[in-house]
Coordinates of N, CA and C in Angstrom, one line a residue:
M34 N 0.8 -1.2 0.0 CA 0.0 0.0 0.0 C 0.9 1.3 0.0
R35 N 1.9 1.2 0.8 CA 2.8 2.4 0.9 C 3.5 2.7 -0.5
K36 N 3.8 1.6 -1.1 CA 4.5 1.7 -2.4 C 3.5 2.3 -3.4
A37 N 2.3 1.8 -3.4 CA 1.3 2.3 -4.4 C 1.0 3.8 -4.1
S38 N 0.9 4.2 -2.8 CA 0.7 5.6 -2.5 C 1.8 6.5 -3.0
A39 N 3.0 5.9 -2.8 CA 4.2 6.7 -3.2 C 4.2 7.0 -4.7
K40 N 3.8 5.9 -5.4 CA 3.8 6.1 -6.9 C 2.7 7.0 -7.3
A41 N 1.6 6.9 -6.7 CA 0.5 7.8 -7.0 C 0.8 9.3 -6.7
G42 N 1.5 9.4 -5.5 CA 2.0 10.8 -5.2 C 3.0 11.4 -6.2
A43 N 3.9 10.5 -6.6 CA 4.9 11.0 -7.6 C 4.2 11.3 -8.9
A44 N 3.2 10.5 -9.3 CA 2.5 10.8 -10.6 C 1.8 12.1 -10.5
K45 N 1.1 12.4 -9.3 CA 0.4 13.6 -9.2 C 1.3 14.8 -9.2
S46 N 2.5 14.6 -8.5 CA 3.5 15.7 -8.5 C 4.0 16.0 -9.9
N47 N 4.2 15.0 -10.7 CA 4.7 15.2 -12.1 C 3.7 15.9 -12.9
K48 N 2.4 15.5 -12.8 CA 1.3 16.1 -13.5 C 1.1 17.5 -13.2
T49 N 1.2 17.8 -11.9 CA 1.1 19.2 -11.4 C 2.2 20.1 -12.0
A50 N 3.4 19.5 -12.0 CA 4.6 20.2 -12.5 C 4.5 20.5 -14.0
S51 N 3.8 19.6 -14.7 CA 3.7 19.7 -16.1 C 2.7 20.9 -16.5
K52 N 1.8 21.2 -15.6 CA 0.8 22.2 -15.8 C 1.3 23.6 -15.5
R53 N 2.5 23.7 -14.8 CA 3.1 25.0 -14.5 C 3.6 25.7 -15.7
P54 N 3.3 27.0 -15.8 CA 3.9 27.7 -17.0 C 5.4 27.7 -17.0
A55 N 6.0 27.6 -18.2 CA 7.5 27.6 -18.2 C 8.0 29.0 -17.8
L56 N 9.0 28.9 -17.1 CA 9.6 30.2 -16.6 C 10.3 30.8 -17.8
K57 N 10.1 32.2 -18.0 CA 10.8 32.9 -19.0 C 12.1 33.5 -18.5
P58 N 13.1 33.5 -19.3 CA 14.4 34.1 -18.8 C 14.1 35.6 -18.4
A59 N 14.8 35.9 -17.3 CA 14.6 37.2 -16.7 C 15.2 38.2 -17.7
T60 N 14.5 39.3 -17.9 CA 15.1 40.4 -18.7 C 15.7 41.4 -17.8
I61 N 17.0 41.6 -18.1 CA 17.7 42.5 -17.2 C 17.9 43.8 -18.0
A62 N 17.3 44.8 -17.4 CA 17.4 46.2 -18.0 C 18.4 47.0 -17.2
L63 N 19.2 47.7 -17.9 CA 20.1 48.7 -17.3 C 19.4 49.9 -17.0
R64 N 19.3 50.3 -15.7 CA 18.6 51.5 -15.4 C 19.5 52.4 -14.6
A65 N 19.1 53.7 -14.7 CA 19.8 54.7 -13.9 C 19.7 54.5 -12.4
I66 N 20.6 54.9 -11.7 CA 20.6 54.7 -10.3 C 19.3 55.4 -9.7
K67 N 19.0 56.6 -10.2 CA 17.8 57.4 -9.7 C 16.8 57.4 -10.8
G68 N 15.5 57.4 -10.4 CA 14.4 57.6 -11.3 C 13.9 56.3 -11.9
G69 N 14.7 55.2 -11.9 CA 14.2 54.0 -12.4 C 14.1 54.0 -14.0
K70 N 14.7 54.9 -14.6 CA 14.7 54.9 -16.1 C 16.0 54.4 -16.7
P71 N 15.9 53.8 -17.9 CA 17.2 53.3 -18.5 C 18.2 54.4 -18.6
A72 N 19.5 54.1 -18.4 CA 20.5 55.0 -18.4 C 20.7 55.5 -19.9
A73 N 20.9 56.9 -20.0 CA 21.0 57.5 -21.3 C 22.4 57.1 -21.9
A74 N 22.4 56.9 -23.1 CA 23.7 56.6 -23.8 C 24.6 57.8 -23.7
P75 N 25.9 57.7 -23.5 CA 26.8 58.8 -23.4 C 26.8 59.6 -24.7
E76 N 26.8 60.9 -24.6 CA 26.8 61.7 -25.8 C 28.1 61.5 -26.5
K77 N 28.0 61.3 -27.8 CA 29.2 61.1 -28.6 C 29.7 62.5 -29.1
K78 N 31.0 62.7 -28.7 CA 31.6 64.0 -29.1 C 32.4 63.8 -30.4
P79 N 32.3 64.8 -31.3 CA 33.0 64.6 -32.5 C 34.5 64.4 -32.3
V80 N 35.1 63.5 -33.1 CA 36.5 63.2 -32.9 C 37.3 64.2 -33.8
A81 N 38.2 64.9 -33.1 CA 39.0 65.9 -33.9 C 40.0 65.2 -34.8
R82 N 40.1 65.7 -36.0 CA 41.0 65.1 -37.0 C 42.5 65.6 -36.7
V83 N 43.3 64.6 -36.4 CA 44.7 64.9 -36.1 C 45.5 65.0 -37.3
I84 N 46.1 66.1 -37.6 CA 46.9 66.3 -38.8 C 48.4 66.2 -38.3
P85 N 49.1 65.2 -38.8 CA 50.5 65.0 -38.3 C 51.3 66.1 -38.7
T86 N 52.2 66.5 -37.8 CA 53.2 67.5 -38.0 C 54.3 67.0 -38.9
P87 N 54.7 67.6 -40.0 CA 55.8 67.1 -40.8 C 57.0 66.9 -40.0
A88 N 57.7 65.8 -40.2 CA 59.0 65.6 -39.4 C 60.0 66.6 -39.9
A89 N 60.8 67.0 -38.9 CA 61.9 67.9 -39.3 C 62.9 67.1 -40.1
P90 N 63.6 67.7 -41.0 CA 64.6 67.0 -41.8 C 65.7 66.5 -40.8
D91 N 66.0 65.2 -41.1 CA 67.0 64.5 -40.3 C 68.4 64.9 -40.5
D92 N 68.6 65.4 -41.7 CA 70.0 65.7 -42.1 C 70.4 67.1 -42.1
I93 N 69.8 67.9 -41.3 CA 70.1 69.4 -41.2 C 70.4 69.7 -39.8
P94 N 71.6 70.1 -39.4 CA 72.8 70.2 -40.3 C 73.4 68.8 -40.6
V95 N 74.2 68.8 -41.5 CA 74.9 67.5 -41.9 C 75.8 67.0 -40.9
I96 N 76.5 67.8 -40.2 CA 77.4 67.4 -39.1 C 77.3 68.4 -38.0
A97 N 77.7 68.0 -36.8 CA 77.6 68.9 -35.6 C 78.7 69.9 -35.5
L98 N 79.6 69.9 -36.3 CA 80.8 70.8 -36.3 C 80.5 72.0 -37.2
N99 N 80.9 73.2 -36.8 CA 80.6 74.4 -37.6 C 81.9 74.6 -38.5
L100 N 81.9 73.9 -39.6 CA 83.0 74.1 -40.6 C 82.5 74.6 -41.9
A101 N 83.0 75.8 -42.3 CA 82.5 76.4 -43.5 C 83.1 75.6 -44.7
P102 N 82.3 75.5 -45.7 CA 82.8 74.8 -46.9 C 83.8 75.6 -47.6
A103 N 84.8 74.8 -48.2 CA 85.9 75.5 -48.9 C 85.4 75.6 -50.4
K104 N 86.2 76.3 -51.2 CA 85.9 76.4 -52.6 C 86.3 75.0 -53.2
L105 N 85.4 74.4 -54.0 CA 85.7 73.1 -54.6 C 86.6 73.3 -55.8
S106 N 87.5 72.3 -56.0 CA 88.4 72.3 -57.2 C 87.5 72.0 -58.4
P107 N 87.9 72.3 -59.6 CA 87.1 71.9 -60.8 C 86.8 70.4 -60.9
A108 N 87.7 69.6 -60.4 CA 87.5 68.2 -60.5 C 86.3 67.8 -59.5
M109 N 86.4 68.4 -58.3 CA 85.3 68.1 -57.3 C 84.0 68.7 -57.7
Q110 N 84.0 69.9 -58.3 CA 82.7 70.4 -58.9 C 82.1 69.5 -59.9
A111 N 82.9 69.0 -60.8 CA 82.4 68.0 -61.8 C 81.9 66.7 -61.1
Y112 N 82.6 66.3 -60.1 CA 82.2 65.1 -59.3 C 80.9 65.3 -58.6
F113 N 80.7 66.4 -58.0 CA 79.4 66.7 -57.3 C 78.3 66.8 -58.3
R114 N 78.5 67.4 -59.5 CA 77.5 67.4 -60.5 C 77.1 66.0 -61.0
K115 N 78.1 65.1 -61.1 CA 77.9 63.7 -61.5 C 77.1 63.0 -60.5
C116 N 77.3 63.3 -59.2 CA 76.5 62.7 -58.1 C 75.0 63.1 -58.2
E117 N 74.8 64.4 -58.5 CA 73.5 64.9 -58.6 C 72.7 64.2 -59.8
Q118 N 73.5 64.0 -60.9 CA 72.9 63.4 -62.1 C 72.5 62.0 -61.9
K119 N 73.5 61.2 -61.2 CA 73.2 59.8 -61.1 C 72.4 59.4 -59.9
L120 N 72.6 60.1 -58.8 CA 71.9 59.8 -57.5 C 70.7 60.7 -57.2
G121 N 70.7 61.9 -57.8 CA 69.7 62.9 -57.5 C 70.1 63.8 -56.3
F122 N 71.2 63.6 -55.7 CA 71.7 64.4 -54.6 C 73.2 64.1 -54.4
V123 N 73.8 65.0 -53.7 CA 75.2 64.8 -53.3 C 75.3 64.2 -51.9
P124 N 75.9 63.0 -51.8 CA 75.9 62.4 -50.5 C 76.5 63.3 -49.4
N125 N 75.9 63.2 -48.3 CA 76.2 64.2 -47.2 C 77.7 64.0 -46.7
V126 N 78.2 62.7 -46.9 CA 79.6 62.5 -46.5 C 80.5 63.4 -47.3
L127 N 80.2 63.7 -48.5 CA 81.0 64.5 -49.3 C 80.9 66.0 -48.9
L128 N 79.7 66.4 -48.5 CA 79.5 67.7 -48.0 C 80.2 67.9 -46.7
A129 N 80.3 66.8 -45.9 CA 80.9 66.9 -44.6 C 82.5 67.1 -44.8
Y130 N 83.0 66.5 -45.8 CA 84.5 66.6 -46.1 C 84.8 67.9 -46.8
A131 N 83.8 68.6 -47.4 CA 84.0 69.7 -48.3 C 84.6 71.0 -47.7
F132 N 84.8 70.9 -46.3 CA 85.5 72.1 -45.7 C 87.0 72.2 -46.0
D133 N 87.5 71.1 -46.6 CA 89.0 71.1 -46.8 C 89.2 70.1 -48.0
S134 N 89.6 70.7 -49.1 CA 89.9 69.9 -50.4 C 91.0 68.9 -50.2
A135 N 91.9 69.2 -49.3 CA 93.0 68.3 -49.1 C 92.6 67.0 -48.4
K136 N 91.4 67.1 -47.8 CA 90.8 65.9 -47.1 C 89.7 65.2 -48.0
L137 N 89.0 66.1 -48.7 CA 87.9 65.6 -49.5 C 88.4 64.8 -50.7
E138 N 89.4 65.3 -51.4 CA 89.8 64.6 -52.7 C 90.5 63.2 -52.4
P139 N 91.4 63.1 -51.4 CA 91.9 61.8 -51.1 C 90.8 60.8 -50.6
F140 N 89.8 61.3 -49.9 CA 88.7 60.5 -49.4 C 87.9 59.9 -50.6
V141 N 87.6 60.8 -51.5 CA 86.8 60.4 -52.7 C 87.7 59.4 -53.5
A142 N 88.9 59.6 -53.7 CA 89.8 58.7 -54.5 C 89.9 57.4 -53.9
M143 N 90.1 57.3 -52.5 CA 90.2 56.1 -51.8 C 88.9 55.3 -51.9
Y144 N 87.8 56.0 -51.7 CA 86.4 55.3 -51.7 C 86.2 54.8 -53.1
N145 N 86.4 55.5 -54.2 CA 86.1 55.0 -55.5 C 87.0 53.8 -55.9
E146 N 88.3 53.9 -55.4 CA 89.2 52.8 -55.7 C 88.8 51.5 -55.0
L147 N 88.4 51.7 -53.7 CA 88.1 50.5 -52.9 C 86.7 49.9 -53.3
M148 N 85.7 50.8 -53.5 CA 84.4 50.3 -53.7 C 83.9 50.1 -55.2
L149 N 84.6 50.8 -56.1 CA 84.2 50.8 -57.5 C 85.3 50.3 -58.4
G150 N 86.5 50.2 -57.9 CA 87.7 49.8 -58.8 C 87.7 48.3 -59.1
E151 N 88.7 47.9 -59.8 CA 88.8 46.5 -60.2 C 89.2 45.7 -58.9
S152 N 88.5 44.5 -58.8 CA 88.7 43.7 -57.6 C 88.1 42.3 -57.8
G153 N 88.6 41.3 -57.2 CA 88.0 40.0 -57.2 C 86.7 40.0 -56.4
L154 N 86.4 41.0 -55.6 CA 85.2 41.1 -54.9 C 84.2 41.9 -55.8
S155 N 82.9 41.4 -55.7 CA 81.9 42.1 -56.4 C 81.5 43.4 -55.7
K156 N 80.9 44.3 -56.4 CA 80.4 45.5 -55.7 C 79.5 45.2 -54.5
L157 N 78.6 44.2 -54.7 CA 77.7 43.8 -53.6 C 78.5 43.3 -52.4
E158 N 79.5 42.5 -52.7 CA 80.3 41.9 -51.6 C 81.0 43.1 -50.8
R159 N 81.5 44.1 -51.5 CA 82.2 45.2 -50.8 C 81.2 46.0 -50.0
E160 N 80.0 46.2 -50.5 CA 78.9 46.9 -49.8 C 78.5 46.0 -48.5
M161 N 78.5 44.7 -48.7 CA 78.1 43.8 -47.5 C 79.1 44.0 -46.4
I162 N 80.4 44.1 -46.8 CA 81.5 44.3 -45.8 C 81.2 45.6 -45.1
A163 N 81.0 46.7 -45.9 CA 80.7 48.0 -45.3 C 79.6 48.0 -44.3
V164 N 78.5 47.3 -44.6 CA 77.4 47.3 -43.7 C 77.7 46.4 -42.5
A165 N 78.3 45.2 -42.6 CA 78.6 44.4 -41.5 C 79.6 45.1 -40.5
V166 N 80.6 45.8 -41.1 CA 81.5 46.6 -40.2 C 80.8 47.7 -39.5
S167 N 79.9 48.4 -40.2 CA 79.2 49.6 -39.7 C 78.2 49.1 -38.6
S168 N 77.7 47.9 -38.8 CA 76.8 47.3 -37.8 C 77.5 47.1 -36.5
Q169 N 78.7 46.6 -36.5 CA 79.5 46.4 -35.3 C 79.8 47.7 -34.6
N170 N 80.0 48.7 -35.4 CA 80.3 50.1 -34.9 C 79.1 50.9 -34.6
R171 N 77.9 50.4 -35.0 CA 76.6 51.2 -34.9 C 76.7 52.5 -35.5
C172 N 77.2 52.6 -36.7 CA 77.4 53.9 -37.4 C 76.1 54.2 -38.2
Y173 N 75.3 55.2 -37.7 CA 74.1 55.5 -38.3 C 74.2 55.9 -39.8
Y174 N 75.2 56.8 -40.1 CA 75.4 57.2 -41.5 C 75.6 56.0 -42.4
C175 N 76.6 55.2 -42.1 CA 77.0 54.2 -43.0 C 76.0 53.0 -43.1
L176 N 75.3 52.7 -42.0 CA 74.3 51.7 -42.0 C 73.2 52.1 -43.0
T177 N 72.8 53.4 -42.9 CA 71.7 53.9 -43.8 C 72.2 53.9 -45.2
A178 N 73.3 54.6 -45.5 CA 73.7 54.8 -46.9 C 74.1 53.4 -47.5
H179 N 74.9 52.6 -46.8 CA 75.3 51.4 -47.5 C 74.3 50.2 -47.3
G180 N 73.4 50.3 -46.3 CA 72.3 49.4 -46.3 C 71.5 49.6 -47.6
A181 N 71.3 50.8 -48.0 CA 70.5 51.1 -49.2 C 71.3 50.5 -50.4
A182 N 72.6 50.6 -50.4 CA 73.4 50.0 -51.6 C 73.3 48.5 -51.6
V183 N 73.3 47.8 -50.5 CA 73.1 46.4 -50.5 C 71.7 46.0 -51.0
R184 N 70.7 46.8 -50.6 CA 69.4 46.5 -51.2 C 69.4 46.7 -52.7
Q185 N 70.1 47.7 -53.2 CA 70.0 48.0 -54.6 C 70.8 47.0 -55.4
Y186 N 72.0 46.6 -55.0 CA 72.9 45.7 -55.7 C 72.3 44.3 -55.7
S187 N 71.7 43.9 -54.6 CA 71.2 42.5 -54.4 C 69.8 42.4 -55.0
G188 N 69.0 43.5 -55.1 CA 67.7 43.4 -55.4 C 66.8 42.7 -54.3
N189 N 67.4 42.7 -53.1 CA 66.8 42.0 -52.0 C 66.7 42.9 -50.8
P190 N 65.6 43.6 -50.5 CA 65.5 44.4 -49.3 C 65.8 43.6 -48.0
L191 N 65.4 42.4 -48.0 CA 65.6 41.6 -46.8 C 67.1 41.4 -46.4
L192 N 67.9 41.2 -47.5 CA 69.3 41.0 -47.2 C 69.9 42.3 -46.6
G193 N 69.5 43.4 -47.2 CA 70.0 44.7 -46.6 C 69.7 44.9 -45.1
E194 N 68.5 44.5 -44.8 CA 68.0 44.7 -43.3 C 68.7 43.7 -42.5
Q195 N 68.9 42.4 -43.0 CA 69.6 41.4 -42.2 C 71.0 41.8 -41.8
I196 N 71.7 42.3 -42.8 CA 73.1 42.6 -42.5 C 73.2 43.8 -41.6
V197 N 72.3 44.7 -41.8 CA 72.3 45.9 -40.8 C 72.1 45.4 -39.4
M198 N 71.2 44.4 -39.2 CA 70.9 44.0 -37.8 C 71.8 42.9 -37.3
N199 N 72.1 41.9 -38.1 CA 72.9 40.8 -37.7 C 73.2 39.9 -38.9
Y200 N 74.4 40.1 -39.5 CA 74.7 39.4 -40.7 C 74.6 37.9 -40.6
R201 N 74.7 37.4 -39.4 CA 74.7 35.9 -39.2 C 73.3 35.3 -39.5
V202 N 72.2 36.1 -39.5 CA 70.9 35.5 -39.8 C 70.7 35.5 -41.3
A203 N 71.5 36.2 -42.1 CA 71.3 36.1 -43.5 C 71.7 34.8 -44.1
R204 N 71.0 34.3 -45.0 CA 71.3 33.0 -45.6 C 72.2 33.2 -46.9
T205 N 73.4 33.5 -46.5 CA 74.4 33.8 -47.5 C 75.2 32.4 -47.8
G206 N 76.0 32.4 -48.8 CA 76.8 31.2 -49.1 C 78.0 31.2 -48.2
K207 N 78.8 30.1 -48.3 CA 80.0 29.9 -47.4 C 81.0 31.1 -47.7
R208 N 81.1 31.4 -49.0 CA 82.0 32.5 -49.4 C 81.7 33.8 -48.6
E209 N 80.5 34.2 -48.8 CA 80.1 35.5 -48.1 C 80.2 35.4 -46.6
R210 N 79.9 34.3 -46.0 CA 79.9 34.2 -44.6 C 81.3 34.3 -44.0
A211 N 82.3 33.6 -44.8 CA 83.7 33.7 -44.4 C 84.2 35.1 -44.5
M212 N 83.8 35.8 -45.5 CA 84.2 37.1 -45.8 C 83.8 38.1 -44.7
L213 N 82.5 38.0 -44.3 CA 81.9 38.8 -43.3 C 82.5 38.5 -41.9
D214 N 82.7 37.2 -41.6 CA 83.3 36.8 -40.3 C 84.6 37.5 -40.2
F215 N 85.4 37.4 -41.3 CA 86.8 38.0 -41.2 C 86.7 39.5 -41.0
A216 N 85.9 40.2 -41.7 CA 85.7 41.6 -41.7 C 85.3 42.1 -40.2
V217 N 84.4 41.3 -39.7 CA 83.9 41.6 -38.3 C 84.9 41.4 -37.2
K218 N 85.7 40.3 -37.4 CA 86.8 40.0 -36.5 C 87.8 41.1 -36.5
L219 N 88.1 41.5 -37.8 CA 89.1 42.6 -38.0 C 88.6 43.9 -37.3
T220 N 87.3 44.0 -37.2 CA 86.7 45.2 -36.6 C 86.7 45.2 -35.1
S221 N 86.2 44.0 -34.6 CA 86.0 43.9 -33.1 C 87.2 43.5 -32.3
A222 N 88.1 42.6 -33.0 CA 89.3 42.2 -32.3 C 90.5 42.0 -33.2
P223 N 91.0 43.1 -33.8 CA 92.0 43.0 -34.8 C 93.2 42.3 -34.4
W224 N 93.6 42.4 -33.2 CA 94.8 41.7 -32.7 C 94.7 40.2 -32.7
S225 N 93.5 39.6 -32.9 CA 93.3 38.2 -32.8 C 93.3 37.6 -34.2
V226 N 93.4 38.3 -35.2 CA 93.5 37.8 -36.6 C 94.8 37.1 -36.8
E227 N 94.7 35.8 -37.3 CA 95.9 35.0 -37.4 C 95.8 34.2 -38.7
E228 N 96.8 33.4 -39.0 CA 96.9 32.7 -40.2 C 95.6 31.8 -40.5
A229 N 95.1 31.2 -39.5 CA 93.9 30.4 -39.6 C 92.8 31.1 -40.2
D230 N 92.6 32.4 -39.9 CA 91.6 33.2 -40.5 C 91.8 33.5 -41.9
R231 N 93.0 33.7 -42.3 CA 93.3 33.9 -43.7 C 93.2 32.6 -44.5
E232 N 93.5 31.5 -43.9 CA 93.4 30.2 -44.6 C 91.9 29.9 -44.8
R233 N 91.1 30.2 -43.9 CA 89.7 30.0 -44.0 C 89.1 30.8 -45.3
L234 N 89.6 32.0 -45.5 CA 89.2 32.8 -46.7 C 89.7 32.1 -48.0
R235 N 90.9 31.6 -47.9 CA 91.4 30.9 -49.1 C 90.6 29.6 -49.4
R236 N 90.2 28.9 -48.4 CA 89.4 27.7 -48.6 C 88.0 28.1 -49.2
A237 N 87.5 29.3 -48.9 CA 86.2 29.8 -49.3 C 86.3 30.3 -50.8
G238 N 87.6 30.4 -51.3 CA 87.7 30.7 -52.7 C 88.3 32.1 -53.0
F239 N 88.8 32.8 -51.9 CA 89.5 34.1 -52.1 C 91.0 33.9 -52.3
S240 N 91.5 34.8 -53.2 CA 92.9 34.9 -53.4 C 93.5 35.8 -52.4
D241 N 94.9 35.8 -52.3 CA 95.5 36.7 -51.4 C 95.2 38.1 -51.7
R242 N 95.1 38.5 -53.0 CA 94.7 39.8 -53.3 C 93.3 40.1 -52.8
D243 N 92.4 39.2 -52.9 CA 91.1 39.4 -52.4 C 91.1 39.6 -50.9
I244 N 91.9 38.9 -50.2 CA 92.0 39.1 -48.7 C 92.6 40.5 -48.4
W245 N 93.5 41.0 -49.3 CA 93.9 42.4 -49.1 C 92.7 43.3 -49.2
D246 N 91.9 43.1 -50.3 CA 90.8 44.0 -50.6 C 89.7 43.9 -49.4
I247 N 89.5 42.7 -48.9 CA 88.5 42.6 -47.8 C 89.0 43.4 -46.6
S248 N 90.3 43.3 -46.4 CA 90.9 44.0 -45.3 C 90.9 45.5 -45.4
A249 N 91.1 45.9 -46.7 CA 91.2 47.4 -47.0 C 89.8 48.0 -46.8
V250 N 88.8 47.3 -47.4 CA 87.4 47.8 -47.3 C 86.9 47.9 -45.8
A251 N 87.2 46.8 -45.1 CA 86.8 46.8 -43.7 C 87.5 47.9 -42.9
S252 N 88.8 48.1 -43.2 CA 89.6 49.2 -42.5 C 89.1 50.6 -42.8
F253 N 88.8 50.8 -44.1 CA 88.2 52.1 -44.6 C 87.0 52.4 -43.8
F254 N 86.1 51.5 -43.7 CA 84.8 51.8 -43.0 C 85.0 51.9 -41.5
N255 N 85.9 51.2 -41.0 CA 86.2 51.5 -39.5 C 86.6 52.9 -39.3
M256 N 87.5 53.4 -40.2 CA 87.8 54.9 -40.1 C 86.6 55.7 -40.3
S257 N 85.9 55.5 -41.4 CA 84.7 56.3 -41.8 C 83.7 56.3 -40.7
N258 N 83.4 55.2 -40.1 CA 82.5 55.1 -39.0 C 82.8 55.9 -37.8
R259 N 84.1 56.0 -37.5 CA 84.5 56.8 -36.3 C 84.4 58.2 -36.6
V260 N 84.8 58.7 -37.8 CA 84.6 60.1 -38.2 C 83.1 60.5 -38.2
A261 N 82.3 59.6 -38.8 CA 80.9 59.9 -38.8 C 80.2 60.0 -37.4
S262 N 80.6 59.1 -36.5 CA 80.1 59.1 -35.2 C 80.6 60.3 -34.4
A263 N 81.9 60.7 -34.5 CA 82.5 61.8 -33.9 C 81.9 63.1 -34.2
T264 N 81.4 63.2 -35.5 CA 80.9 64.5 -36.0 C 79.3 64.5 -36.1
D265 N 78.7 63.4 -35.7 CA 77.2 63.2 -35.8 C 76.8 63.5 -37.2
M266 N 77.5 62.8 -38.2 CA 77.2 62.9 -39.6 C 75.9 62.3 -39.9
R267 N 75.0 63.0 -40.6 CA 73.6 62.5 -40.9 C 73.5 62.1 -42.3
P268 N 72.9 60.9 -42.5 CA 72.7 60.4 -43.9 C 71.6 61.2 -44.6
N269 N 71.7 61.3 -45.9 CA 70.7 61.9 -46.8 C 69.3 61.1 -46.5
T270 N 68.3 61.9 -46.3 CA 67.0 61.2 -46.1 C 66.5 60.4 -47.2
S271 N 67.0 60.6 -48.4 CA 66.7 59.8 -49.6 C 67.1 58.4 -49.4
Y272 N 68.1 58.1 -48.7 CA 68.6 56.7 -48.6 C 67.6 55.8 -47.9
H273 N 66.8 56.4 -47.0 CA 65.9 55.6 -46.2 C 64.9 54.9 -47.0
K274 N 64.5 55.4 -48.1 CA 63.4 54.8 -49.0 C 63.9 54.1 -50.2
Q275 N 65.2 54.1 -50.5 CA 65.8 53.6 -51.6 C 65.7 52.0 -51.7
A276 N 65.3 51.5 -52.8 CA 65.4 50.0 -53.1 C 64.6 49.2 -52.1
R277 N 63.4 49.7 -51.7 CA 62.6 48.9 -50.8 C 61.4 48.4 -51.5

């Protein structure tokens, strides 16, 4: 009897529950703290249009020293005109040296011989040395100017950026890697260069004349980096956007 009553009670309870109206989800309204009305949406204020201020030229003045330019020789006047025709501007490093023709002309002659003259090194390889050395010295001028040259000669903007930041991440061949390792060692620890370093270059395919040229280019840019840093030499702004 008790079991029957229990079953009957459960059935009645289920029947009653089924007749109850389904509960609707509670609707939550956001209301103001006072007055019981929905809170008003915040007033949208017009957004002022920000017009960026043009950046000041990065290369004015070219150097931090107050050195008046000297009168250029006819040869240097012609050379400056040639730069304007080929590049569209005169590199600021030439303007920096232009206070003294006795310094400008040997600098130009040495640069042209090392970077553009006959060599077992390609022009790209010489520019790669310039950038790897300048990266060790953190030379703003040479990293900007010669990083652009690596991008231009290689047709690969990525390579230019990699050598500026860390030449070891660039996927170069064994020849280029040996060359850059030597140039960087000559820059950071010149006293530690020994026959094993030169022999590694020979095994990578460089002649003894090539080793001279690698050393000369690396040495030239170590000198140039230090002069540029000492004088706060600023690269032409045109370099930043070249070959990208």
